[in-house]
Amino acid sequence: MRRVLILAAVGLSFVAATHAQAPAQPAQPPPQVTVIRAGRLLDPEAGTVRTNQTIIVEGTRIREVGANLTTPPGAQVIDLSKLTVMPGLVDAHNHLALTYKPEPESNVYYFTYVQDSTALRAIQAASNGIQMLASGFTIVRDMGNNGNYADTALRQAIEQGWIPGPTIINSGIIIGGMGGQFYPTPEMAKDHNIVYPEYLDADTRDEMVKAIRQNILFGARVIKICVDCKPYAYTADEIRFIIAEAAKAGLKVEGHVQTVNGARSAIEAGIWSIAHSSGLNEEMHKLMAQKGVWRAGTETPMGLAGHPVTPQAYQRTVASLKNAYENKVPLTFSTDADYWVAGKTRGEVCLEFIKVWQDAGIPIADTLRAMTINGYKVSGTEKTRGPIAAGFFADIIAATGNPLENLDALKDVPFVMKNGLVFKKDGVMTPAAFFNGGPVNGWRIR
Ligand SMILES: [Zn+2]
C-alpha cells in the first residue's frame, strides 16, 4: 500500500512538473508563398497545354491557378517560363525496399531478403524514394516484398519530414496461400519460417483476417494478395471475404495474378486492382472494363541492362497492353522495377517503361493520364493530391520539352516540387528544407 502511495506521489509530481515545464507554443511563421510562372501548363485530364499560367502555392497547398494572377507581396517567384509544368507522376506498382542485383544474389530476390536486413532495405528504400522523386514520381504504390515493414518505415519517415520522397501507398506484407511466391524446402519453411516476412501465410479465413489486421496494425494503406501464386489459388469467395475485411478499415485490395483462372476469380470478386498481365486475355480485359478493375500490368521493356526480356515475351506484353487499351480497361502506369540497372537511378529505370506504351501505340495523352490522373485514382489521393488545382497539395514537376508531343520529354525533368517545397530546381536536388529533426507530425502516427 505504501509503495502504491509513493508511486502515486511520484506520478503526481511528474504530472505537475511536466505541466509546469510545458513551453508556450511558439508563434507559427506565416506559410511561405511561392509563385510559379509556367510557360506551358499541361493538364493531363483534358490532354491540353495552356500557355503563360501562374500557380500560387501557399505552404503545402496550391492556392490559385490561372493567367495574369498578381504576385502576393513577399512571395518567392520561380520562373519556369521555358518549361512544361505538370502534375507529378505515379508508379502504381513498385517495391522500394527491394533491389535485387547480379551480385551477390544473381538477381534472385528470394536471396535478397536472406542477405539484406530489413534495416538496410529501409535505408535503401529511402534512397530509392529520393531517386523516384528526382524523376518526377510524386506518388508510389509500394506493393510488398519489403522485409519486416520497411515500406511502412519509409512512408512514416517521409510523412514525418525526416526525408524527402514520394507519397507512399504501401501494402505491408503480401498475403497468400502457404508459401507465398516462394518454393522453400520443408526444413526452411517449417523449422525456420523462411517465408516470413516476405509473405504472410493465410490459408483459412481466420488466418486471412489475422493477416489483414496485422498489416493494418503495422501501417499498410492497401492490401496485397497473391491470388494464384500456388495451385491452391484463392477462390472468388475467398477474395470477396478478403475485400470485405480490408474494407472495414477503408483499404482496397490488389491481387497479384498470373493465370486466367486467377484473374477470373479476382475480377468476379470485385478486386480493386490486378498486378501483372500474364493472366489477362481479351475476355478478362472485357470483364475488367465492365467492372472497373484497375490494371497494373507492370509491362517490362526490352533492353534493360542485366534484365533480358525475350522478343516473344515483349511482343506478348505489348499486345496485351494494346488489347487492354482497345477494350477500355482502366490503365495505370506500373513498373515493378525492383532491381538495379547499371548507370540508372530507380526513377530513370521506371521511365524506361514508357517505351512499352509507345510500342503499343497508346496515344500520348492516354499514357499521360495513366501516369497521373489514373495513378491518383488507384492510389485514392485524387481528392487531395495530384491535380494542379486550388486546394490540392502542391506536387508539381516540369519538363524541358513538352511530354504531350513526345513522352520521352519525361526523361528530362529539371524541376520537382513536393508538398509545396522545392525538391529539384535547374536539375539540381535541393532537399535541405525536407529534413526535420523530430516527428513533426506527432510520434504516435503509424
Ligand atoms: Zn511486384
mmCIF file of C-alpha atoms and ligand atoms in Angstrom, residues 93-95 143-145 174 181 224 256 275-276 298 336 338, ligand 1:
data_model
loop_
_atom_site.group_PDB
_atom_site.id
_atom_site.type_symbol
_atom_site.label_atom_id
_atom_site.label_comp_id
_atom_site.label_asym_id
_atom_site.label_seq_id
_atom_site.Cartn_x
_atom_site.Cartn_y
_atom_site.Cartn_z
ATOM 1 C CA HIS A 93 3.466 -0.859 -58.537
ATOM 2 C CA ASN A 94 6.985 -0.864 -57.164
ATOM 3 C CA HIS A 95 8.962 -2.278 -54.247
ATOM 4 C CA MET A 143 3.282 -3.364 -53.080
ATOM 5 C CA GLY A 144 5.086 -5.665 -50.653
ATOM 6 C CA ASN A 145 8.332 -7.651 -50.603
ATOM 7 C CA ILE A 174 1.912 -9.794 -49.203
ATOM 8 C CA GLN A 181 5.681 -16.818 -54.138
ATOM 9 C CA LYS A 224 -1.848 -7.027 -51.467
ATOM 10 C CA HIS A 256 -1.012 -10.478 -57.863
ATOM 11 C CA ALA A 275 -0.986 -6.645 -60.888
ATOM 12 C CA HIS A 276 0.801 -8.161 -63.893
ATOM 13 C CA THR A 298 3.873 -3.967 -64.928
ATOM 14 C CA ASP A 336 7.564 -3.486 -60.733
ATOM 15 C CA ASP A 338 12.719 -3.617 -58.161
HETATM 16 ZN ZN ZN B 1 5.720 -6.606 -57.796
#
